[in-house]
Short mmCIF file of C-alpha atoms in Angstrom, two decimals:
data_model
loop_
_atom_site.label_atom_id
_atom_site.label_comp_id
_atom_site.label_asym_id
_atom_site.label_seq_id
_atom_site.Cartn_x
_atom_site.Cartn_y
_atom_site.Cartn_z
CA MET A 1 -0.01 -0.02 0.04
CA SER A 2 2.89 2.39 0.80
CA GLY A 3 4.03 2.04 -2.87
CA PHE A 4 0.56 3.02 -4.10
CA ARG A 5 0.59 6.14 -1.72
CA SER A 6 4.08 7.10 -3.03
CA LEU A 7 2.77 6.85 -6.72
CA SER A 8 -0.29 8.89 -5.99
CA SER A 9 1.76 11.54 -4.26
CA GLY A 10 4.11 11.71 -7.05
CA LEU A 11 1.37 12.03 -9.59
CA ARG A 12 -0.16 14.79 -7.52
CA ALA A 13 3.12 16.60 -7.39
CA LEU A 14 3.24 16.44 -11.23
CA GLN A 15 -0.19 18.19 -11.61
CA PRO A 16 -0.05 21.87 -12.60
CA ALA A 17 -0.61 24.37 -9.79
CA ALA A 18 -3.50 25.73 -11.73
CA PHE A 19 -5.51 22.63 -11.13
CA GLY A 20 -6.09 23.91 -7.67
CA VAL A 21 -7.25 21.71 -4.90
CA ASP A 22 -10.52 19.82 -3.97
CA PRO A 23 -12.32 21.07 -0.96
CA SER A 24 -11.80 19.40 2.31
CA GLY A 25 -12.39 19.44 6.11
CA GLU A 26 -15.06 21.97 7.31
CA ARG A 27 -15.37 23.41 3.84
CA LEU A 28 -16.45 19.99 2.42
CA ALA A 29 -18.63 19.52 5.41
CA ARG A 30 -20.43 22.72 4.59
CA ILE A 31 -20.75 21.74 1.02
CA ARG A 32 -22.49 18.48 2.10
CA ARG A 33 -24.86 20.52 4.29
CA SER A 34 -25.90 22.60 1.24
CA PRO A 35 -29.53 22.15 0.24
CA HIS A 36 -28.37 22.23 -3.42
CA PHE A 37 -25.80 19.34 -2.93
CA LYS A 38 -27.34 15.97 -3.50
CA ASP A 39 -26.03 12.54 -4.48
CA GLY A 40 -22.45 13.68 -4.21
CA VAL A 41 -22.76 16.69 -6.64
CA PHE A 42 -24.15 20.17 -6.76
CA GLN A 43 -27.59 20.21 -8.58
CA ASN A 44 -28.65 22.49 -11.37
CA PRO A 45 -31.82 24.56 -11.15
CA GLY A 46 -34.39 23.60 -13.66
CA GLY A 47 -33.23 19.78 -13.61
CA THR A 48 -30.33 17.98 -14.89
CA ALA A 49 -28.05 19.89 -17.34
CA ARG A 50 -25.84 18.06 -19.86
CA ILE A 51 -22.36 19.22 -19.11
CA ARG A 52 -20.69 17.07 -21.89
CA PRO A 53 -21.13 17.60 -25.71
CA SER A 54 -24.35 15.86 -26.76
CA GLY A 55 -24.31 14.06 -30.16
CA SER A 56 -21.54 11.91 -31.64
CA THR A 57 -18.05 12.80 -31.75
CA VAL A 58 -17.93 12.55 -35.47
CA GLU A 59 -20.67 15.17 -35.85
CA LEU A 60 -18.71 17.52 -33.44
CA ALA A 61 -15.45 16.92 -35.53
CA LYS A 62 -17.44 17.79 -38.81
CA VAL A 63 -18.41 21.12 -37.47
CA PHE A 64 -15.27 21.86 -35.90
CA PHE A 65 -13.12 21.19 -39.05
CA ASP A 66 -15.51 22.65 -41.58
CA LYS A 67 -13.15 24.49 -43.86
CA ASP A 68 -15.59 27.14 -44.84
CA GLU A 69 -16.52 28.13 -41.25
CA ARG A 70 -13.25 27.85 -39.31
CA PRO A 71 -11.84 31.16 -40.74
CA ARG A 72 -14.86 33.00 -39.32
CA ARG A 73 -14.20 31.87 -35.75
CA ALA A 74 -11.52 34.39 -35.29
CA PRO A 75 -11.23 38.09 -36.20
CA GLY A 76 -9.49 38.88 -39.45
CA GLY A 77 -7.67 41.77 -37.97
CA ARG A 78 -6.68 43.62 -34.95
CA ILE A 79 -9.57 43.95 -32.44
CA PRO A 80 -9.93 47.70 -31.53
CA VAL A 81 -9.13 47.67 -27.89
CA HIS A 82 -9.82 50.92 -26.18
CA PRO A 83 -6.61 52.31 -24.76
CA THR A 84 -7.78 52.39 -21.19
CA THR A 85 -5.67 54.45 -18.85
CA LEU A 86 -5.75 54.99 -15.11
CA ALA A 87 -6.94 58.48 -15.68
CA ASP A 88 -10.02 56.88 -17.36
CA ILE A 89 -10.99 55.10 -14.11
CA ALA A 90 -9.36 57.27 -11.59
CA ARG A 91 -12.09 59.92 -12.07
CA PRO A 92 -15.33 59.10 -10.15
CA PRO A 93 -18.22 58.22 -12.42
CA ALA A 94 -20.55 61.19 -12.65
CA THR A 95 -23.62 58.97 -12.16
CA GLY A 96 -22.15 56.85 -9.47
CA LEU A 97 -22.01 53.79 -11.69
CA ARG A 98 -19.41 52.83 -14.31
CA LEU A 99 -18.67 49.59 -16.05
CA THR A 100 -15.43 48.73 -17.90
CA TRP A 101 -15.57 45.47 -19.81
CA MET A 102 -11.99 44.16 -20.01
CA GLY A 103 -12.87 41.26 -22.42
CA HIS A 104 -14.64 37.93 -22.11
CA SER A 105 -16.37 38.01 -18.57
CA SER A 106 -14.01 40.28 -16.80
CA VAL A 107 -15.60 43.59 -15.81
CA LEU A 108 -14.54 46.29 -13.54
CA ALA A 109 -17.67 47.67 -11.86
CA GLU A 110 -17.51 51.08 -9.91
CA ILE A 111 -20.65 51.32 -7.76
CA ASP A 112 -21.42 54.04 -5.21
CA GLY A 113 -17.88 54.68 -4.41
CA HIS A 114 -16.71 51.09 -4.33
CA ARG A 115 -14.86 49.00 -6.81
CA VAL A 116 -15.79 45.43 -7.81
CA LEU A 117 -13.76 43.10 -10.28
CA PHE A 118 -15.66 40.26 -11.76
CA ASP A 119 -13.95 37.21 -12.99
CA PRO A 120 -10.46 38.79 -13.58
CA VAL A 121 -8.60 36.84 -16.41
CA TRP A 122 -5.51 38.51 -17.34
CA GLY A 123 -3.60 35.48 -18.59
CA GLU A 124 -2.59 34.83 -22.16
CA ARG A 125 -4.41 31.58 -22.27
CA CYS A 126 -7.39 30.13 -20.34
CA SER A 127 -5.64 26.80 -19.68
CA PRO A 128 -3.60 25.06 -16.70
CA VAL A 129 -0.61 25.20 -18.83
CA PRO A 130 1.10 28.10 -20.69
CA PHE A 131 1.83 26.31 -23.91
CA ALA A 132 -1.54 25.13 -25.01
CA GLY A 133 -5.19 25.85 -24.84
CA PRO A 134 -7.54 28.76 -26.02
CA LYS A 135 -5.28 31.92 -26.62
CA ARG A 136 -6.27 35.50 -26.04
CA LEU A 137 -7.45 37.16 -29.33
CA HIS A 138 -6.69 40.75 -27.87
CA PRO A 139 -4.34 42.25 -25.36
CA VAL A 140 -5.69 43.15 -21.98
CA PRO A 141 -6.82 46.82 -22.04
CA LEU A 142 -4.29 47.76 -19.31
CA PRO A 143 -2.08 45.87 -16.83
CA LEU A 144 -3.87 44.33 -13.82
CA ALA A 145 -1.62 46.41 -11.43
CA ALA A 146 -2.90 49.61 -13.03
CA LEU A 147 -6.38 49.11 -12.12
CA GLY A 148 -5.58 50.58 -8.75
CA PRO A 149 -7.25 49.37 -5.48
CA VAL A 150 -10.27 46.95 -5.73
CA ASP A 151 -12.57 46.52 -2.85
CA VAL A 152 -13.76 42.98 -3.87
CA VAL A 153 -13.00 40.38 -6.51
CA VAL A 154 -16.13 38.34 -7.39
CA ILE A 155 -15.61 34.94 -8.92
CA SER A 156 -18.63 33.18 -10.76
CA HIS A 157 -17.10 29.71 -10.92
CA ASP A 158 -13.81 27.72 -11.22
CA HIS A 159 -13.31 27.30 -15.03
CA TYR A 160 -10.10 28.62 -16.43
CA ASP A 161 -11.67 31.40 -18.49
CA HIS A 162 -13.24 32.76 -15.15
CA LEU A 163 -10.70 31.68 -12.45
CA ASP A 164 -7.24 32.48 -13.75
CA MET A 165 -4.58 31.53 -11.22
CA PRO A 166 -1.87 34.12 -12.38
CA SER A 167 -4.43 36.85 -11.89
CA ILE A 168 -5.61 35.56 -8.48
CA LYS A 169 -1.93 35.30 -7.41
CA ALA A 170 -1.32 38.91 -8.37
CA LEU A 171 -4.39 40.07 -6.52
CA ALA A 172 -3.46 37.99 -3.50
CA GLY A 173 -0.67 40.52 -2.87
CA THR A 174 -3.33 43.34 -2.45
CA ASP A 175 -5.79 44.12 0.23
CA THR A 176 -8.81 43.02 -1.84
CA LEU A 177 -11.50 40.64 -0.50
CA PHE A 178 -12.81 37.74 -2.61
CA ALA A 179 -16.39 36.76 -2.86
CA VAL A 180 -16.68 33.16 -4.34
CA PRO A 181 -19.29 30.38 -4.62
CA LEU A 182 -19.06 27.47 -2.09
CA GLY A 183 -15.93 25.36 -2.34
CA VAL A 184 -13.89 27.68 -4.69
CA GLY A 185 -12.13 29.25 -1.74
CA ALA A 186 -10.05 26.10 -1.75
CA HIS A 187 -8.42 27.03 -4.92
CA LEU A 188 -7.72 30.66 -3.82
CA GLU A 189 -6.21 29.50 -0.45
CA HIS A 190 -3.98 27.07 -2.37
CA TRP A 191 -2.70 30.01 -4.35
CA GLY A 192 -1.96 32.34 -1.31
CA VAL A 193 -5.17 34.08 -0.52
CA SER A 194 -5.68 33.98 3.37
CA ALA A 195 -8.83 32.57 4.66
CA ASP A 196 -9.86 35.80 6.37
CA ARG A 197 -10.14 37.43 3.02
CA LEU A 198 -12.59 35.04 1.57
CA ARG A 199 -16.28 35.33 1.51
CA GLU A 200 -17.59 31.88 0.48
CA LEU A 201 -21.37 31.73 -0.29
CA ASP A 202 -24.07 29.22 -1.27
CA TRP A 203 -26.91 30.30 -3.35
CA HIS A 204 -29.09 32.98 -1.74
CA GLU A 205 -26.55 33.90 0.74
CA ALA A 206 -25.24 37.45 0.98
CA THR A 207 -22.20 39.21 2.47
CA LYS A 208 -21.52 42.91 3.22
CA VAL A 209 -18.27 44.63 1.76
CA GLY A 210 -18.20 48.24 2.88
CA GLY A 211 -21.40 49.81 1.46
CA LEU A 212 -22.08 46.89 -0.85
CA THR A 213 -24.20 43.81 -0.47
CA LEU A 214 -23.08 40.81 -2.67
CA THR A 215 -25.63 37.94 -3.05
CA ALA A 216 -24.77 34.56 -4.86
CA THR A 217 -27.76 33.72 -6.86
CA PRO A 218 -28.38 30.47 -9.10
CA ALA A 219 -26.93 29.60 -12.39
CA ARG A 220 -27.14 26.51 -14.69
CA HIS A 221 -23.84 25.38 -15.36
CA PHE A 222 -20.96 23.08 -13.87
CA CYS A 223 -17.52 23.25 -12.41
CA GLY A 224 -14.19 21.58 -12.42
CA ARG A 225 -10.63 22.28 -13.13
CA GLY A 226 -8.45 19.01 -12.76
CA LEU A 227 -8.43 15.71 -14.43
CA ARG A 228 -11.38 14.60 -12.23
CA ASN A 229 -14.51 16.57 -12.09
CA THR A 230 -15.83 16.19 -8.53
CA GLN A 231 -18.58 18.75 -8.78
CA HIS A 232 -17.71 19.85 -5.36
CA THR A 233 -17.35 23.46 -6.09
CA LEU A 234 -20.47 25.57 -6.84
CA TRP A 235 -21.14 27.89 -9.78
CA ALA A 236 -23.15 31.17 -9.36
CA SER A 237 -24.50 34.46 -10.83
CA TRP A 238 -24.15 37.53 -8.63
CA VAL A 239 -26.06 40.62 -7.54
CA VAL A 240 -24.10 43.49 -6.22
CA ALA A 241 -26.25 46.30 -4.65
CA GLY A 242 -25.00 49.57 -3.30
CA GLU A 243 -26.69 52.53 -1.69
CA GLU A 244 -28.02 53.78 -5.08
CA HIS A 245 -27.15 51.27 -7.69
CA ARG A 246 -27.37 47.45 -8.40
CA VAL A 247 -25.94 45.21 -11.02
CA PHE A 248 -26.20 41.59 -12.11
CA HIS A 249 -23.37 39.29 -13.36
CA SER A 250 -24.58 36.11 -15.05
CA GLY A 251 -21.39 34.06 -14.85
CA ASP A 252 -21.93 31.22 -17.21
CA THR A 253 -25.33 29.62 -17.36
CA GLY A 254 -27.92 28.08 -19.49
CA TYR A 255 -31.29 29.74 -19.49
CA PHE A 256 -33.64 28.73 -16.99
CA GLU A 257 -36.84 30.30 -15.40
CA GLY A 258 -35.10 31.40 -12.27
CA PHE A 259 -33.92 34.55 -13.80
CA GLU A 260 -37.45 35.84 -13.26
CA ASP A 261 -37.22 34.93 -9.62
CA ILE A 262 -33.85 36.68 -9.18
CA GLY A 263 -35.23 39.81 -10.82
CA ALA A 264 -38.36 39.84 -8.66
CA GLU A 265 -36.29 39.47 -5.46
CA HIS A 266 -33.17 41.68 -6.35
CA GLY A 267 -34.09 43.85 -9.41
CA PRO A 268 -34.50 45.73 -11.50
CA PHE A 269 -30.87 46.55 -12.21
CA ASP A 270 -29.07 49.49 -13.43
CA ALA A 271 -27.14 47.04 -15.75
CA THR A 272 -26.98 43.31 -16.37
CA MET A 273 -23.81 41.64 -17.58
CA ILE A 274 -25.08 38.54 -19.48
CA GLN A 275 -23.09 35.52 -20.92
CA ILE A 276 -23.89 35.43 -24.77
CA GLY A 277 -20.95 33.64 -26.28
CA ALA A 278 -19.39 30.01 -26.48
CA TYR A 279 -22.90 28.55 -27.10
CA SER A 280 -23.47 25.34 -29.22
CA ASP A 281 -26.12 22.93 -30.01
CA PHE A 282 -23.67 20.50 -28.65
CA TRP A 283 -24.00 21.92 -25.17
CA PRO A 284 -27.31 23.83 -24.98
CA ASP A 285 -27.96 23.52 -21.25
CA ILE A 286 -24.98 25.33 -19.89
CA HIS A 287 -24.41 28.34 -22.18
CA MET A 288 -26.91 30.84 -23.55
CA THR A 289 -27.43 32.14 -27.09
CA PRO A 290 -27.69 35.77 -27.69
CA GLU A 291 -31.41 35.40 -27.78
CA GLU A 292 -31.55 33.44 -24.73
CA GLY A 293 -29.30 36.01 -23.09
CA MET A 294 -31.75 38.80 -23.86
CA ARG A 295 -34.60 36.82 -22.66
CA ALA A 296 -32.73 36.43 -19.43
CA HIS A 297 -32.13 40.16 -19.18
CA LEU A 298 -35.63 40.94 -19.79
CA ASP A 299 -36.78 38.41 -17.09
CA LEU A 300 -34.36 39.92 -14.72
CA GLN A 301 -35.48 43.57 -15.60
CA GLY A 302 -39.27 42.87 -15.80
CA GLY A 303 -39.17 44.41 -19.30
CA PRO A 304 -37.13 46.36 -21.77
CA SER A 305 -37.34 49.78 -20.11
CA ALA A 306 -34.81 49.20 -17.13
CA GLY A 307 -30.99 49.38 -17.35
CA PRO A 308 -29.06 48.15 -20.45
CA MET A 309 -27.54 44.82 -20.95
CA LEU A 310 -23.76 44.41 -21.35
CA PRO A 311 -22.93 41.28 -23.33
CA ILE A 312 -20.14 39.31 -21.80
CA HIS A 313 -18.29 36.08 -22.56
CA TRP A 314 -17.30 36.51 -26.08
CA ALA A 315 -14.67 38.19 -28.44
CA THR A 316 -11.66 37.32 -26.22
CA PHE A 317 -11.25 33.52 -26.52
CA ASN A 318 -12.57 31.18 -29.02
CA LEU A 319 -14.37 28.41 -26.99
CA ALA A 320 -16.97 27.29 -29.57
CA THR A 321 -17.59 26.58 -33.24
CA HIS A 322 -19.82 29.74 -33.94
CA ALA A 323 -18.46 32.72 -35.82
CA TRP A 324 -16.38 35.20 -33.77
CA ALA A 325 -18.80 38.08 -34.65
CA ASP A 326 -22.04 35.95 -34.00
CA PRO A 327 -22.63 36.86 -30.31
CA GLY A 328 -22.40 40.58 -30.99
CA GLU A 329 -24.55 40.42 -33.89
CA GLY A 330 -27.08 38.23 -32.24
CA THR A 331 -27.19 40.41 -29.25
CA LEU A 332 -27.66 43.54 -31.32
CA ALA A 333 -30.51 41.96 -33.32
CA ALA A 334 -32.22 40.56 -30.18
CA ALA A 335 -32.01 44.05 -28.61
CA ARG A 336 -33.56 45.74 -31.74
CA LYS A 337 -36.27 43.18 -31.83
CA GLU A 338 -37.25 43.55 -28.14
CA GLY A 339 -36.70 47.32 -28.02
CA ALA A 340 -34.17 46.87 -25.13
CA ARG A 341 -31.07 48.89 -24.41
CA VAL A 342 -27.80 47.21 -25.09
CA ALA A 343 -24.34 48.56 -24.27
CA LEU A 344 -21.72 47.49 -26.94
CA PRO A 345 -18.32 48.94 -25.62
CA ARG A 346 -14.96 47.91 -27.03
CA PRO A 347 -12.82 46.03 -24.56
CA GLY A 348 -11.46 48.51 -22.10
CA GLU A 349 -14.03 51.30 -22.97
CA PRO A 350 -15.50 52.64 -19.68
CA PHE A 351 -19.17 53.66 -19.83
CA GLU A 352 -21.93 54.74 -17.29
CA PRO A 353 -25.17 52.53 -17.76
CA THR A 354 -27.51 55.26 -16.39
CA ALA A 355 -26.08 58.01 -18.52
CA GLU A 356 -28.30 59.27 -21.48
CA THR A 357 -26.19 57.32 -23.95
CA VAL A 358 -24.19 54.23 -23.87
CA PRO A 359 -21.79 52.75 -26.56
CA ASP A 360 -24.10 51.13 -29.18
CA GLU A 361 -22.06 50.68 -32.39
CA PRO A 362 -21.15 47.12 -33.81
CA TRP A 363 -17.40 47.69 -33.63
CA TRP A 364 -16.53 44.13 -34.44
CA ARG A 365 -17.73 44.53 -38.05
CA GLY A 366 -14.50 46.33 -38.94
CA VAL A 367 -12.43 43.23 -38.15
CA ALA A 368 -14.81 40.31 -38.68
CA SER A 369 -15.36 38.34 -41.95
CA ALA A 370 -18.85 39.57 -43.38
CA PRO A 371 -21.40 36.80 -43.60
CA ALA A 372 -22.95 35.80 -46.84
CA GLY A 373 -24.91 38.75 -48.14
CA GLY A 374 -22.97 41.22 -45.99
CA TRP A 375 -23.89 42.84 -42.69
CA PRO A 376 -27.43 43.84 -41.97
CA ALA A 377 -28.71 46.99 -43.62
CA ASP A 378 -29.14 48.99 -40.45
CA GLY A 379 -27.18 51.96 -41.44
CA VAL A 380 -24.79 51.74 -38.40
CA GLY A 381 -21.09 52.07 -38.99
CA THR A 382 -18.08 51.44 -36.96
CA GLU A 383 -15.09 53.42 -35.97
CA ALA A 384 -13.09 51.28 -38.19
CA GLY A 385 -15.28 52.13 -41.25
CA PRO A 386 -18.76 51.61 -42.76
CA ALA A 387 -20.69 48.55 -41.61
CA THR A 388 -19.76 46.57 -44.94
CA ASP A 389 -16.00 46.79 -44.18
CA THR A 390 -14.05 43.82 -43.26
CA ALA A 391 -10.66 43.38 -41.89
CA ARG A 392 -9.47 42.76 -45.39
CA ASP A 393 -10.61 46.37 -46.34
CA ILE A 394 -8.70 48.04 -43.63
CA PRO A 395 -5.07 49.11 -44.42
CA GLY A 396 -2.48 47.67 -41.98
CA ALA A 397 -5.04 45.46 -40.14
CA ALA A 398 -2.79 43.14 -38.33
CA THR A 399 -3.57 39.25 -38.46
CA GLU A 400 -0.96 38.12 -36.11
CA GLY A 401 -2.31 36.20 -33.14
CA SER A 402 -5.83 35.75 -34.72
CA GLY A 403 -5.29 32.20 -35.74
CA GLU A 404 -7.74 29.80 -34.31
CA PRO A 405 -6.79 28.54 -30.91
CA GLU A 406 -7.89 25.14 -29.48
CA THR A 407 -11.73 25.03 -29.41
CA VAL A 408 -13.21 23.38 -26.24
CA PRO A 409 -16.61 23.15 -24.62
CA ALA A 410 -15.35 25.28 -21.70
CA GLY A 411 -16.99 27.16 -19.01
#
C-alpha cells in the first residue's frame, strides 16, 4: 500500500498548480450540508443539465473542421481595444455607476464609491498550462496592477476562463477581499489568499463589503479544473447592490426560469452583464445564445425599459464553433427586436449605464469576416469604417495572433 501512496503523491506533485485543490475539512462538510448538494454533486436549477457535448464525436468533428466556417471563428484583423488609462478610471463616475468590460467575462464595476472586479482573467491562455489551450485574441486593455485598489473580487465559478491562477496570485498581494461560490475558496487558499479575505457563499447567501451587499444567486452550469470533475465547487451568478445602484453578473449559465425569480427579489438592475458567447447545439444546457441572453435580461428587468444589458463571455477567447462576430450580431438583433437597451463597448471602454447614452455601435464589423450577403442594412457604421467593411478592407490590419486556438466546450 505504501507503494501506491507514493505513486499517488508523485502524480499529484506533477499536476499543474493551476488545477487547484479539492475542498476538504470543514469546507467540504459545509458543501455536504448545502440544500443544493445531493447524491455527491451540486444540482442545477431546472433539472439535470448536460455538461458534456451531446451528439456523436464524429458530428462535432465535422462542425469543428468545416473549412468554410473555421476562418470566421477568429477576427481577421486587430480587435480595436480601447486604450484604457488609469486616468479613465481614477475619475469618479458622474452617475455613481461605471462599467469597464476588460474582455470575456472580466468587468470592473464602480458602484457608489466602491470597486468590484468580476472574473479577472489577465492570462494569455485560459488553460492550466502556458503552452496550450485557447489563446487570447486581443491584449488586455491595461495591466492588472494599473487598475488601482479593488474592494472585492467576485468569481462566478472555477473554470479557467473565469478563475485565472496568475491573476488571483497577483491580486493575493493586495488588500482586496474575494467573494466566491461555495468550495471555490479551496483553490484561492492554495494560491496564497488568506482565509480571512474569503467570503464563500451558497446560493441565496449574501455578504457585506463596505457599503455593498453581494448575493450569490443560482446559475445553470457546472464546475471543475483538474483531471477529475468532482462537482464539489459551486457555480453562481451574482447580484451586487450599493446604496443607489445595483448590477447583475450572470457568470456562465444556460437559460432557466429562475432569472425571473432573481429579478423579482433583487431587481430591477441599473445594468446586467449577461453571457452570450461560446454557445453550441452540442451543449445547449450550460451556455446561452444571444437570444436566450436577451430573454434572461428581460426576465431580470421585468421588461425592456430598465437598465441596459452588457454582453459578456465573447470576443476574447475562441471557445466554440460559432463565428467570432455572431454573439455581438445576435445580441444587437435581439435588442432591436425587443426594444431593449444594450451597451456595446469595445474592450476597455468605460461607460456609465445610467447616462443618457451608452456605446452602441457594432465595432466588431470592422475586423470580422462579413457573412454571406453582408452585414444587416441597418445604417450603423463602426469606428473602423462603414458597416460593410471587413478586416481585409482596412489598411494595416494586423492578423498576428488571430489564428484559431484550441476550441473546447469550456466554461
